[in-house]
Coordinates of C-alpha atoms in Angstrom, one line a residue:
M1 CA 2.5 4.5 -38.5
G2 CA 3.1 4.9 -42.0
S3 CA 5.3 7.7 -41.2
N4 CA 7.6 5.1 -39.5
G5 CA 9.1 4.0 -43.2
D6 CA 10.5 7.4 -44.1
L7 CA 12.0 7.8 -40.6
N8 CA 13.9 4.2 -41.0
A9 CA 14.5 4.9 -44.7
N10 CA 16.9 8.0 -43.8
S11 CA 18.8 6.2 -40.8
Q12 CA 21.9 5.0 -42.8
C13 CA 22.5 9.0 -43.4
L14 CA 22.3 10.0 -39.9
S15 CA 24.2 7.6 -38.1
S16 CA 27.7 8.3 -38.3
T17 CA 29.2 8.9 -35.2
G18 CA 33.2 8.5 -35.6
D19 CA 32.9 5.1 -34.1
L20 CA 32.4 2.0 -36.3
V21 CA 31.2 0.3 -32.4
L22 CA 28.6 2.9 -31.9
D23 CA 27.3 3.2 -35.5
K24 CA 26.6 0.2 -35.5
V25 CA 24.2 -0.2 -32.7
V26 CA 22.7 3.3 -33.7
N27 CA 22.5 1.4 -37.1
Q28 CA 21.0 -1.5 -35.7
W29 CA 18.3 0.6 -32.9
M30 CA 17.0 2.8 -36.0
A31 CA 16.3 -0.2 -38.2
W32 CA 14.6 -1.6 -35.4
D33 CA 12.8 1.2 -33.8
K34 CA 9.1 2.0 -34.6
N35 CA 8.1 4.4 -32.3
P36 CA 8.3 7.9 -33.7
Q37 CA 9.5 9.3 -30.5
T38 CA 12.0 7.3 -29.3
W39 CA 12.8 7.0 -32.9
K40 CA 13.5 11.1 -33.0
Q41 CA 14.9 10.8 -30.1
M42 CA 18.1 9.2 -31.5
E43 CA 18.0 10.8 -34.6
S44 CA 18.4 13.9 -32.5
L45 CA 21.3 12.4 -30.3
V46 CA 23.1 11.6 -33.8
R47 CA 22.6 15.0 -35.4
E48 CA 24.2 16.7 -32.3
G49 CA 26.9 14.5 -32.1
R50 CA 26.6 13.5 -28.6
V51 CA 28.8 10.7 -28.7
V52 CA 28.9 10.0 -24.5
E53 CA 25.1 9.9 -24.2
L54 CA 24.9 7.5 -27.3
R55 CA 27.1 5.2 -25.7
R56 CA 25.3 5.1 -22.7
R57 CA 22.3 4.6 -23.8
L58 CA 23.3 2.0 -26.5
C59 CA 26.0 0.5 -25.4
S60 CA 25.0 -1.4 -22.5
R61 CA 21.5 -3.3 -21.9
M62 CA 19.1 -3.7 -18.6
T63 CA 20.3 -6.3 -16.1
F64 CA 17.8 -8.0 -13.6
G65 CA 18.4 -6.3 -10.0
T66 CA 16.4 -6.6 -6.5
A67 CA 13.2 -5.5 -8.2
G68 CA 13.4 -6.8 -12.3
L69 CA 14.8 -4.8 -15.2
R70 CA 14.6 -1.0 -14.3
A71 CA 15.4 2.4 -16.2
E72 CA 14.2 5.2 -16.9
M73 CA 12.6 5.5 -20.0
G74 CA 13.9 7.0 -23.5
A75 CA 15.3 5.7 -26.4
G76 CA 18.2 3.3 -26.2
F77 CA 19.1 -0.8 -25.1
A78 CA 19.6 0.5 -21.9
C79 CA 16.6 2.0 -21.3
I80 CA 12.8 1.0 -20.8
N81 CA 10.7 1.8 -23.9
D82 CA 8.8 -0.3 -26.6
L83 CA 11.7 -1.9 -28.6
T84 CA 13.8 -2.9 -25.3
V85 CA 10.2 -5.0 -23.6
I86 CA 9.4 -5.9 -27.2
Q87 CA 12.9 -7.6 -26.7
S88 CA 12.6 -8.5 -22.8
T89 CA 9.5 -10.5 -23.8
Q90 CA 10.7 -12.5 -26.7
G91 CA 13.3 -13.4 -24.4
M92 CA 11.0 -14.7 -21.7
Y93 CA 9.0 -16.5 -24.5
K94 CA 12.1 -18.3 -25.7
Y95 CA 13.0 -19.4 -21.9
L96 CA 9.3 -19.9 -21.2
A97 CA 8.7 -22.1 -24.1
K98 CA 12.0 -24.6 -23.4
Y99 CA 11.4 -24.9 -19.9
V100 CA 7.9 -25.0 -19.4
P101 CA 6.4 -27.7 -21.7
D102 CA 2.3 -26.3 -21.5
L103 CA 3.1 -22.7 -22.1
K104 CA 0.3 -22.3 -24.3
T105 CA -2.0 -24.2 -21.9
R106 CA -0.8 -22.3 -18.8
G107 CA 0.1 -18.5 -20.3
L108 CA 1.0 -15.4 -19.1
V109 CA -0.4 -12.4 -16.7
V110 CA 0.6 -9.1 -17.6
G111 CA -0.2 -6.3 -15.1
F112 CA 0.9 -2.0 -15.4
D113 CA 0.6 0.7 -12.9
T114 CA 0.0 4.2 -13.9
R115 CA 3.1 5.8 -15.0
A116 CA 3.7 7.6 -18.7
Q117 CA 6.1 9.7 -20.4
T118 CA 5.1 12.4 -23.0
S119 CA 8.3 12.7 -24.4
S120 CA 8.8 8.9 -25.3
G121 CA 5.3 8.1 -26.0
C122 CA 5.9 5.0 -23.5
T123 CA 2.8 4.5 -20.9
S124 CA 3.1 1.6 -18.4
E125 CA -0.2 0.2 -20.1
R126 CA 1.5 0.3 -23.7
L127 CA 4.4 -1.2 -22.9
A128 CA 1.9 -3.7 -21.0
R129 CA -0.1 -4.0 -24.3
L130 CA 3.2 -5.1 -26.3
T131 CA 4.2 -7.5 -23.8
A132 CA 1.0 -9.4 -24.1
A133 CA 1.2 -8.9 -28.1
V134 CA 4.6 -10.8 -28.1
M135 CA 3.4 -13.5 -26.5
L136 CA -0.2 -13.8 -28.2
C137 CA 1.6 -13.5 -31.5
R138 CA 3.0 -16.8 -30.5
D139 CA -0.3 -18.4 -29.7
V140 CA 0.2 -17.6 -25.5
P141 CA -2.7 -17.1 -23.8
V142 CA -2.5 -13.7 -22.3
Y143 CA -4.5 -12.7 -19.0
L144 CA -3.6 -8.8 -19.2
F145 CA -5.5 -6.3 -16.8
S146 CA -7.4 -4.0 -18.5
T147 CA -6.7 -0.8 -16.0
Y148 CA -4.1 -0.6 -13.4
V149 CA -3.6 -2.4 -10.8
P150 CA -1.5 -2.7 -7.4
T151 CA 1.4 -4.9 -8.3
P152 CA 0.6 -8.0 -6.1
F153 CA -2.0 -8.7 -8.4
V154 CA 0.2 -10.0 -10.6
P155 CA 2.1 -12.5 -8.3
Y156 CA -1.9 -13.4 -6.8
A157 CA -3.0 -13.7 -10.5
V158 CA 0.1 -15.7 -11.4
M159 CA -0.7 -18.6 -8.7
K160 CA -4.7 -18.3 -8.7
Y161 CA -4.6 -19.3 -12.4
G162 CA -1.3 -21.9 -12.1
A163 CA 0.4 -18.8 -15.0
A164 CA 3.8 -20.1 -16.4
A165 CA 4.8 -16.2 -15.3
G166 CA 3.9 -12.7 -14.7
V167 CA 5.1 -9.2 -16.0
M168 CA 4.7 -6.3 -13.7
I169 CA 5.3 -2.7 -15.8
T170 CA 6.3 -0.7 -12.9
A171 CA 8.8 1.5 -11.5
S172 CA 7.0 1.3 -7.8
H173 CA 8.2 4.3 -5.8
N174 CA 11.5 5.4 -8.2
R175 CA 11.1 8.7 -10.1
K176 CA 8.8 9.6 -12.8
E177 CA 11.5 9.0 -15.5
D178 CA 11.7 5.5 -14.5
N179 CA 9.5 2.5 -15.7
G180 CA 10.2 -1.1 -15.0
Y181 CA 9.7 -4.6 -16.1
K182 CA 9.5 -7.1 -13.2
V183 CA 8.8 -10.6 -13.6
Y184 CA 7.7 -13.6 -11.5
W185 CA 8.0 -16.8 -11.9
H186 CA 5.5 -19.6 -12.2
N187 CA 5.5 -19.7 -8.2
G188 CA 4.1 -16.7 -7.8
A189 CA 7.5 -15.5 -6.5
Q190 CA 10.1 -13.0 -8.4
I191 CA 12.7 -14.4 -10.5
S192 CA 15.5 -15.6 -9.0
S193 CA 18.9 -17.4 -10.3
P194 CA 19.1 -18.8 -12.6
H195 CA 16.1 -18.0 -14.1
D196 CA 17.3 -14.4 -14.6
K197 CA 20.7 -14.7 -16.4
E198 CA 18.9 -17.6 -18.8
I199 CA 16.5 -15.1 -20.0
L200 CA 18.8 -12.3 -20.2
R201 CA 21.0 -14.6 -22.4
C202 CA 17.5 -15.5 -24.1
I203 CA 16.7 -12.0 -24.6
E204 CA 20.5 -11.2 -26.0
E205 CA 19.5 -14.4 -28.4
S206 CA 15.9 -12.9 -29.6
S207 CA 17.2 -9.1 -29.8
E208 CA 15.3 -8.4 -33.2
P209 CA 12.0 -7.4 -32.7
W210 CA 9.4 -10.2 -34.7
P211 CA 7.3 -8.0 -37.3
E212 CA 4.1 -9.2 -35.2
S213 CA 5.7 -7.8 -31.7
W214 CA 4.6 -4.7 -32.6
N215 CA 1.1 -5.7 -33.4
E216 CA -0.7 -3.8 -30.1
D217 CA -4.2 -4.4 -32.0
L218 CA -3.6 -7.7 -30.9
V219 CA -4.7 -7.5 -27.6
E220 CA -8.4 -6.5 -28.8
S221 CA -8.7 -9.1 -31.7
S222 CA -7.1 -12.1 -30.3
L223 CA -9.2 -15.2 -28.8
L224 CA -6.1 -15.6 -26.6
R225 CA -6.5 -12.8 -24.3
R226 CA -8.2 -12.7 -21.5
D227 CA -9.3 -9.6 -18.6
P228 CA -8.5 -11.3 -15.1
L229 CA -9.8 -7.8 -13.4
E230 CA -13.0 -8.1 -12.3
D231 CA -12.2 -12.1 -10.9
V232 CA -8.8 -11.2 -9.5
C233 CA -10.0 -8.4 -7.3
R234 CA -13.4 -10.1 -6.1
S235 CA -10.7 -13.3 -5.2
Y236 CA -8.1 -11.5 -3.9
M237 CA -10.9 -9.5 -1.6
E238 CA -12.6 -12.5 -0.2
E239 CA -8.9 -13.9 0.4
L240 CA -8.4 -11.1 2.9
N241 CA -10.7 -12.7 5.4
T242 CA -8.0 -15.4 6.4
I243 CA -5.8 -12.7 7.5
C244 CA -9.1 -10.5 9.3
F245 CA -9.2 -11.5 12.8
H246 CA -11.9 -9.5 14.7
R247 CA -14.3 -8.6 11.8
C248 CA -17.7 -9.2 13.8
S249 CA -16.2 -7.3 17.0
L250 CA -14.1 -4.3 15.6
N251 CA -16.4 -3.3 12.3
T252 CA -17.9 -0.2 11.8
M253 CA -18.2 0.6 15.2
S254 CA -14.6 1.7 15.6
P255 CA -14.3 5.2 16.4
L256 CA -10.8 5.4 14.9
K257 CA -10.6 7.8 11.5
F258 CA -8.1 6.7 9.4
V259 CA -6.7 9.2 6.0
H260 CA -5.0 7.3 2.7
S261 CA -2.2 8.6 0.4
S262 CA -1.8 6.6 -2.7
F263 CA 0.5 9.0 -3.9
H264 CA -0.9 9.5 -7.4
G265 CA -0.5 5.8 -7.9
V266 CA -2.9 2.9 -8.3
G267 CA -3.6 2.4 -4.5
H268 CA -7.0 4.3 -4.1
N269 CA -10.0 2.0 -5.3
Y270 CA -8.3 -1.1 -3.9
V271 CA -7.4 0.1 -0.6
Q272 CA -11.0 1.1 0.1
R273 CA -12.1 -2.2 -0.7
A274 CA -9.9 -3.5 1.2
F275 CA -11.0 -1.3 4.3
Q276 CA -14.6 -2.7 3.8
Q277 CA -13.6 -6.3 3.2
F278 CA -12.2 -6.1 6.9
G279 CA -15.3 -4.1 7.7
F280 CA -14.3 -0.5 8.5
P281 CA -15.5 2.5 6.5
P282 CA -12.7 3.4 3.8
P283 CA -10.5 5.2 4.5
I284 CA -10.5 9.4 3.6
P285 CA -8.4 9.9 0.5
V286 CA -6.0 12.6 0.0
P287 CA -7.7 14.5 -2.7
E288 CA -5.0 16.2 -4.6
Q289 CA -2.9 12.7 -4.5
K290 CA -5.9 10.0 -5.0
D291 CA -5.8 10.0 -8.9
P292 CA -3.1 9.1 -11.1
D293 CA -0.8 11.3 -12.2
P294 CA 2.8 10.2 -14.0
D295 CA 4.2 13.5 -12.7
F296 CA 3.7 13.2 -9.3
S297 CA 2.7 16.5 -9.1
T298 CA 2.3 17.0 -5.1
V299 CA 5.4 15.2 -4.0
S300 CA 9.3 15.8 -5.3
C301 CA 9.9 12.0 -4.1
P302 CA 6.7 9.2 -4.7
N303 CA 8.5 7.6 -1.7
P304 CA 6.2 7.3 1.4
E305 CA 9.2 6.0 3.1
E306 CA 10.8 9.5 3.1
G307 CA 8.3 10.2 6.1
E308 CA 7.1 13.1 7.0
S309 CA 8.3 15.7 4.6
V310 CA 6.4 13.4 1.8
L311 CA 3.1 12.8 3.9
E312 CA 2.5 16.4 4.8
L313 CA -0.7 16.6 2.5
S314 CA -1.8 13.2 4.4
L315 CA -1.2 14.1 8.1
R316 CA -2.5 18.0 7.6
L317 CA -6.0 16.3 6.0
A318 CA -5.9 14.2 9.3
E319 CA -5.4 16.8 11.4
R320 CA -8.6 18.5 10.2
E321 CA -10.9 15.5 9.6
E322 CA -9.7 14.4 13.4
A323 CA -8.1 11.3 12.2
R324 CA -5.5 9.7 14.1
I325 CA -3.9 7.3 11.6
V326 CA -2.5 7.8 8.2
V327 CA -1.6 4.9 6.0
A328 CA 0.0 6.0 2.4
T329 CA 0.9 3.3 -0.4
D330 CA 3.5 3.8 -2.8
P331 CA 2.5 4.5 -6.6
D332 CA 2.2 0.7 -7.2
A333 CA 0.5 -0.4 -3.9
D334 CA 3.5 -2.9 -2.7
R335 CA 5.0 -0.7 0.3
L336 CA 3.1 1.0 3.0
A337 CA 3.9 3.9 5.3
V338 CA 2.1 4.4 8.5
A339 CA 1.6 7.6 11.2
E340 CA 0.0 8.0 14.3
Q341 CA -0.9 11.5 15.7
N342 CA 0.3 11.1 19.3
D343 CA -1.6 13.2 22.1
N344 CA -0.1 16.5 22.2
C345 CA 3.6 15.4 20.4
G346 CA 2.6 15.7 16.5
W347 CA 2.7 12.5 14.4
K348 CA 4.7 9.4 15.0
V349 CA 6.0 8.3 11.7
F350 CA 6.5 4.6 11.8
T351 CA 10.2 3.2 10.7
G352 CA 9.6 -0.6 8.4
N353 CA 11.3 -1.8 11.6
E354 CA 9.1 -0.6 14.2
L355 CA 5.9 -1.0 11.9
A356 CA 7.2 -4.8 11.7
A357 CA 7.3 -5.4 15.3
L358 CA 3.9 -4.3 15.5
L359 CA 3.2 -6.4 12.8
G360 CA 4.7 -9.3 13.7
W361 CA 3.4 -9.3 17.6
W362 CA -0.6 -8.8 15.9
M363 CA 0.0 -11.8 13.8
L364 CA 1.7 -13.9 16.2
F365 CA -1.1 -13.2 18.8
N366 CA -4.0 -13.8 16.5
W367 CA -2.3 -17.3 15.5
K368 CA -1.8 -18.0 19.4
E369 CA -5.5 -17.4 19.6
A370 CA -6.5 -19.4 17.1
H371 CA -3.8 -22.2 17.8
P372 CA -3.8 -22.6 21.5
D373 CA -1.8 -25.4 21.2
P374 CA 1.7 -25.0 21.4
A375 CA 3.1 -27.6 19.4
D376 CA 1.2 -25.8 16.2
T377 CA 3.6 -23.1 16.8
E378 CA 6.3 -25.7 15.4
R379 CA 5.1 -24.8 12.0
V380 CA 5.1 -21.4 12.4
Y381 CA 7.5 -18.7 10.4
M382 CA 8.7 -15.3 10.0
L383 CA 10.8 -14.0 7.6
A384 CA 13.0 -11.1 7.5
T385 CA 15.6 -9.7 4.8
T386 CA 18.9 -9.7 6.8
V387 CA 19.7 -6.0 6.6
S388 CA 16.3 -5.7 8.4
S389 CA 15.6 -5.4 12.2
K390 CA 16.2 -8.7 14.5
I391 CA 12.9 -8.2 16.3
L392 CA 11.2 -11.2 15.0
K393 CA 14.4 -13.6 16.3
A394 CA 13.7 -12.2 19.3
F395 CA 9.9 -12.8 19.3
A396 CA 11.2 -16.4 17.6
R397 CA 13.4 -17.0 20.8
I398 CA 10.4 -16.3 23.4
E399 CA 7.3 -18.2 21.4
G400 CA 9.1 -21.0 19.8
F401 CA 8.3 -20.3 16.3
H402 CA 11.0 -20.4 13.4
F403 CA 12.5 -16.9 12.5
E404 CA 15.0 -17.4 8.9
E405 CA 16.6 -14.3 6.9
T406 CA 17.0 -13.9 3.7
L407 CA 19.2 -11.7 1.2
P408 CA 17.8 -8.4 0.5
G409 CA 14.8 -8.2 -1.8
F410 CA 11.4 -9.6 -1.4
K411 CA 12.0 -11.9 -4.4
W412 CA 14.0 -14.0 -1.9
I413 CA 11.3 -13.9 0.7
G414 CA 8.8 -15.2 -1.9
N415 CA 10.9 -18.0 -3.0
R416 CA 11.8 -18.8 0.9
I417 CA 8.0 -18.7 1.3
H418 CA 7.0 -21.0 -1.3
E419 CA 9.8 -23.6 -0.3
L420 CA 8.3 -23.8 3.4
T421 CA 5.0 -23.9 2.6
K422 CA 5.7 -26.8 0.2
A423 CA 7.4 -28.8 3.4
G424 CA 4.0 -28.1 5.1
K425 CA 4.8 -24.9 7.7
E426 CA 3.1 -21.6 7.6
V427 CA 4.8 -18.1 7.1
I428 CA 2.4 -15.7 8.9
F429 CA 4.3 -12.2 8.3
S430 CA 7.3 -11.2 6.4
F431 CA 9.2 -8.1 5.7
E432 CA 12.2 -5.8 5.0
E433 CA 13.1 -2.3 6.5
S434 CA 12.2 -0.9 3.6
I435 CA 8.8 -0.6 4.7
G436 CA 7.7 -4.0 2.6
F437 CA 5.5 -6.3 4.6
L438 CA 3.4 -9.4 3.7
C439 CA 1.2 -10.8 6.2
G440 CA 0.2 -14.1 5.6
N441 CA 1.3 -15.8 2.3
M442 CA -2.1 -14.9 0.1
V443 CA 0.8 -13.4 -2.5
L444 CA 4.6 -14.5 -2.1
D445 CA 5.4 -10.2 -2.8
K446 CA 5.0 -7.5 -0.4
D447 CA 1.9 -6.3 -0.1
G448 CA 0.7 -2.7 0.8
V449 CA -2.8 -3.1 0.0
S450 CA -3.9 -5.8 2.5
T451 CA -1.2 -4.6 5.1
A452 CA -3.3 -1.5 5.2
A453 CA -6.3 -3.2 6.4
V454 CA -4.5 -5.4 8.8
V455 CA -3.1 -2.3 10.5
A456 CA -6.7 -0.8 10.7
E457 CA -7.9 -3.5 12.4
M458 CA -4.8 -3.7 14.9
A459 CA -4.8 0.3 15.9
A460 CA -8.8 -0.6 16.2
Y461 CA -7.9 -3.0 18.5
L462 CA -5.5 -1.7 20.5
H463 CA -7.9 1.3 20.9
T464 CA -10.4 -1.3 22.8
K465 CA -7.5 -1.4 25.0
N466 CA -6.6 2.4 25.4
L467 CA -3.3 1.8 23.4
S468 CA -2.3 3.3 20.7
M469 CA 0.0 1.5 18.4
N470 CA 3.3 3.5 19.7
Q471 CA 2.4 2.8 23.3
Q472 CA 2.1 -0.8 21.7
L473 CA 5.8 -0.4 20.2
I474 CA 7.2 0.4 23.5
N475 CA 5.6 -2.6 25.2
I476 CA 7.1 -4.9 22.6
Y477 CA 10.5 -3.5 23.3
E478 CA 10.0 -3.5 27.0
M479 CA 9.4 -6.9 26.6
C480 CA 12.2 -7.7 24.6
I481 CA 14.2 -6.3 26.9
L482 CA 12.6 -8.4 29.9
Y483 CA 13.0 -11.2 27.6
H484 CA 16.4 -10.9 27.4
C485 CA 16.0 -11.3 24.2
V486 CA 19.2 -10.9 22.5
Y487 CA 21.2 -14.0 24.4
P488 CA 24.4 -14.8 22.9
E489 CA 24.6 -17.6 20.5
S490 CA 28.5 -18.1 21.7
C491 CA 31.3 -17.0 23.8
G492 CA 35.0 -17.0 22.5
D493 CA 35.0 -19.6 20.4
Y494 CA 32.7 -22.0 21.7
C495 CA 28.9 -22.3 20.8
I496 CA 26.1 -21.7 23.3
T497 CA 23.2 -24.3 22.8
H498 CA 20.7 -24.0 25.1
I499 CA 20.1 -20.7 27.5
R500 CA 17.7 -21.0 31.0
D501 CA 17.0 -17.5 32.4
V502 CA 15.3 -18.1 36.0
T503 CA 14.7 -14.2 36.0
T504 CA 12.3 -14.6 32.7
G505 CA 11.3 -18.3 33.2
Y506 CA 12.9 -18.4 29.9
D507 CA 14.7 -22.2 28.9
S508 CA 15.7 -22.6 25.4
S509 CA 15.8 -26.3 25.9
Q510 CA 12.3 -26.8 26.5
P511 CA 9.4 -27.2 23.7
D512 CA 7.5 -24.4 25.3
K513 CA 10.5 -22.2 25.7
K514 CA 9.4 -22.3 29.7
C515 CA 11.7 -23.0 32.6
V516 CA 11.2 -25.5 34.7
L517 CA 12.5 -24.1 37.8
P518 CA 9.9 -21.6 39.4
L519 CA 10.3 -18.2 38.0
S520 CA 12.2 -16.0 40.2
R521 CA 12.9 -12.1 39.2
N522 CA 14.5 -11.4 42.4
S523 CA 17.0 -14.2 41.4
Q524 CA 19.6 -12.7 38.9
M525 CA 20.5 -16.3 37.3
V526 CA 21.2 -17.1 33.9
T527 CA 22.5 -20.8 33.1
F528 CA 24.5 -21.5 29.8
T529 CA 25.1 -24.7 28.2
F530 CA 27.8 -25.2 26.0
Q531 CA 28.1 -27.3 23.0
N532 CA 31.4 -29.1 23.9
G533 CA 29.8 -30.0 27.3
I534 CA 30.4 -27.3 29.6
V535 CA 27.9 -25.5 32.0
A536 CA 28.1 -22.2 33.2
T537 CA 26.1 -20.2 35.4
L538 CA 25.9 -16.9 36.5
R539 CA 24.0 -15.3 39.0
T540 CA 23.9 -12.4 41.9
S541 CA 24.4 -12.8 45.5
G542 CA 21.2 -12.5 47.7
T543 CA 23.4 -10.9 50.3
E544 CA 26.5 -8.8 49.0
P545 CA 27.3 -6.8 45.9
K546 CA 28.5 -10.1 44.2
I547 CA 28.1 -11.7 40.9
K548 CA 29.2 -15.3 40.9
Y549 CA 30.2 -18.0 38.3
Y550 CA 30.1 -21.1 38.3
T551 CA 31.5 -23.5 35.2
E552 CA 31.2 -27.4 35.1
F553 CA 32.5 -29.8 32.4
C554 CA 30.1 -32.5 31.5
A555 CA 32.6 -34.5 29.4
A556 CA 31.0 -37.1 26.9
P557 CA 31.6 -41.1 27.8
G558 CA 35.4 -41.9 27.2
E559 CA 37.1 -39.0 27.3
R560 CA 40.1 -39.6 29.8
D561 CA 42.3 -36.7 28.4
I562 CA 41.7 -34.5 32.1
S563 CA 44.3 -32.1 31.3
S564 CA 42.9 -31.0 27.9
L565 CA 39.3 -31.1 29.8
E566 CA 40.4 -28.5 32.4
E567 CA 42.5 -26.4 29.8
E568 CA 39.3 -25.9 27.4
L569 CA 37.2 -25.2 30.8
R570 CA 39.5 -22.8 31.8
K571 CA 39.5 -20.6 28.7
V572 CA 35.6 -20.8 28.5
T573 CA 35.3 -19.8 32.0
A574 CA 38.2 -17.1 30.9
A575 CA 35.8 -16.0 27.8
L576 CA 33.0 -16.1 30.1
V577 CA 34.3 -13.4 32.8
E578 CA 35.7 -11.3 30.0
E579 CA 33.1 -11.1 27.5
F580 CA 29.5 -11.4 29.7
L581 CA 30.9 -9.6 32.7
E582 CA 33.7 -7.3 31.3
P583 CA 35.4 -6.9 34.7
D584 CA 37.7 -3.9 33.9
K585 CA 34.8 -1.8 32.4
N586 CA 32.7 -2.9 35.4
N587 CA 35.4 -2.2 37.7
L588 CA 34.8 -5.6 39.4
L589 CA 37.3 -7.4 41.3
H590 CA 37.9 -11.0 40.6
R591 CA 37.9 -13.6 43.7
S592 CA 38.6 -17.2 43.3
V593 CA 37.0 -19.7 45.4

């Protein structure tokens, strides 16, 4: 880097833009940056007088979003580059040193994907090495993976080693120009408030790089650096057994064949091993996409969520190989797309919500097989982000487990899993609609590697029952309709506390959710118990084309204001008829008895 001194020596004569505030940040950048390529990028922008672009790159700083710091690679404080990664890690160190007393015992986990940009000299590996160097120069142990890994390996390693935090250098499925800095707290979940805001404040207070922070060679020379690759990979694969339910009966005898695309990212080797851990032959890789390629040369967008258009190579290979199922991990292997060939009907590419319905059913099915006592289900949870399908809520109503929603972003799911686990609960499945899934809780982030193997086992099991995944999805939806999974929670301004439906045998007031009265599919009858004590029943007549309703106020002891009770009963009855029966819409004639 001998030329850097000469470059920086010229910074003063290059940095006149006509804007004193902008000149100050330009000078600051050019004095601090030691990457020749990004330094020259900034020099060119100044020489060309590109003031608007300079302001965009220099007059704002990245903030933590739903997936950490993420931006385009290149020169500037608003971009991902050597300098901003060093600044971010110095801020991380300052925050951790203050709030984690045993930081120098616990250390930091650092992983990276396969992204790279020739024009800026920014590669995920180099940015990870600089991240490690910042911590190593402050005598903090670092678990730095020696090669690219799936994003879930970082939170897994944080929990395995009890590390203070973790950093993954990745932009996941973003465009090729981007990169990112994803931070995990010591509980193994992505950081959330207030840690994110406090770390940003510490970054701003530690913006000038320490001279030693640029010493990338510390990764080789420091005794505090450890490579966790082999240990983590072995442990992770062994722990997959906790979500493998039928290994002995479905292993290599399964007639199903699978194709896998890693979308030019990190997933190939790890998905192959996960399949083998489940007892299946490794999936057939898409040859054009199995090796890392930071240019993502075969896809316009490296996001398998885009569906059939970006899965074309996978689907054509599957057709040639007579493979019925395609699994595709995004470039950092935390998301998973799945497609299934239907007989004479082309391909069914499952949405995130559809695949979640299947995986939620599968995880619950196997939980109940292993825990036949209904009381055990009381400690079972499933989670989803609030913008995702409510299918798990439907399952919960029928089966008696707990369902919770979180804000969008898996960081909220991960932190909630941590809280529930500490309280003795078990979260068996979580998802977000953007093809992010977590089966079990061995990591606290979405995991495409483990989910790919779970999908293979589920598909193989369904095949033994002469069912495709799409057929089972239809069965699940039919079950939801049968069980009236969208029971109302209120009527008008009145809260419903319990529902009994003798048509389906459902009763929310019973511990096992099963109706005490005999199941009667020919008798359409539903009873609603309201929070205020009113009980209302709707039923069809067995002899005439009528819908009958019955309402009664079971008032609390001591209630003596009969007129107010009657008025409240009248309001609930009117709301019941208007909202649930919709007489005008359904051409119903009202008759009082």
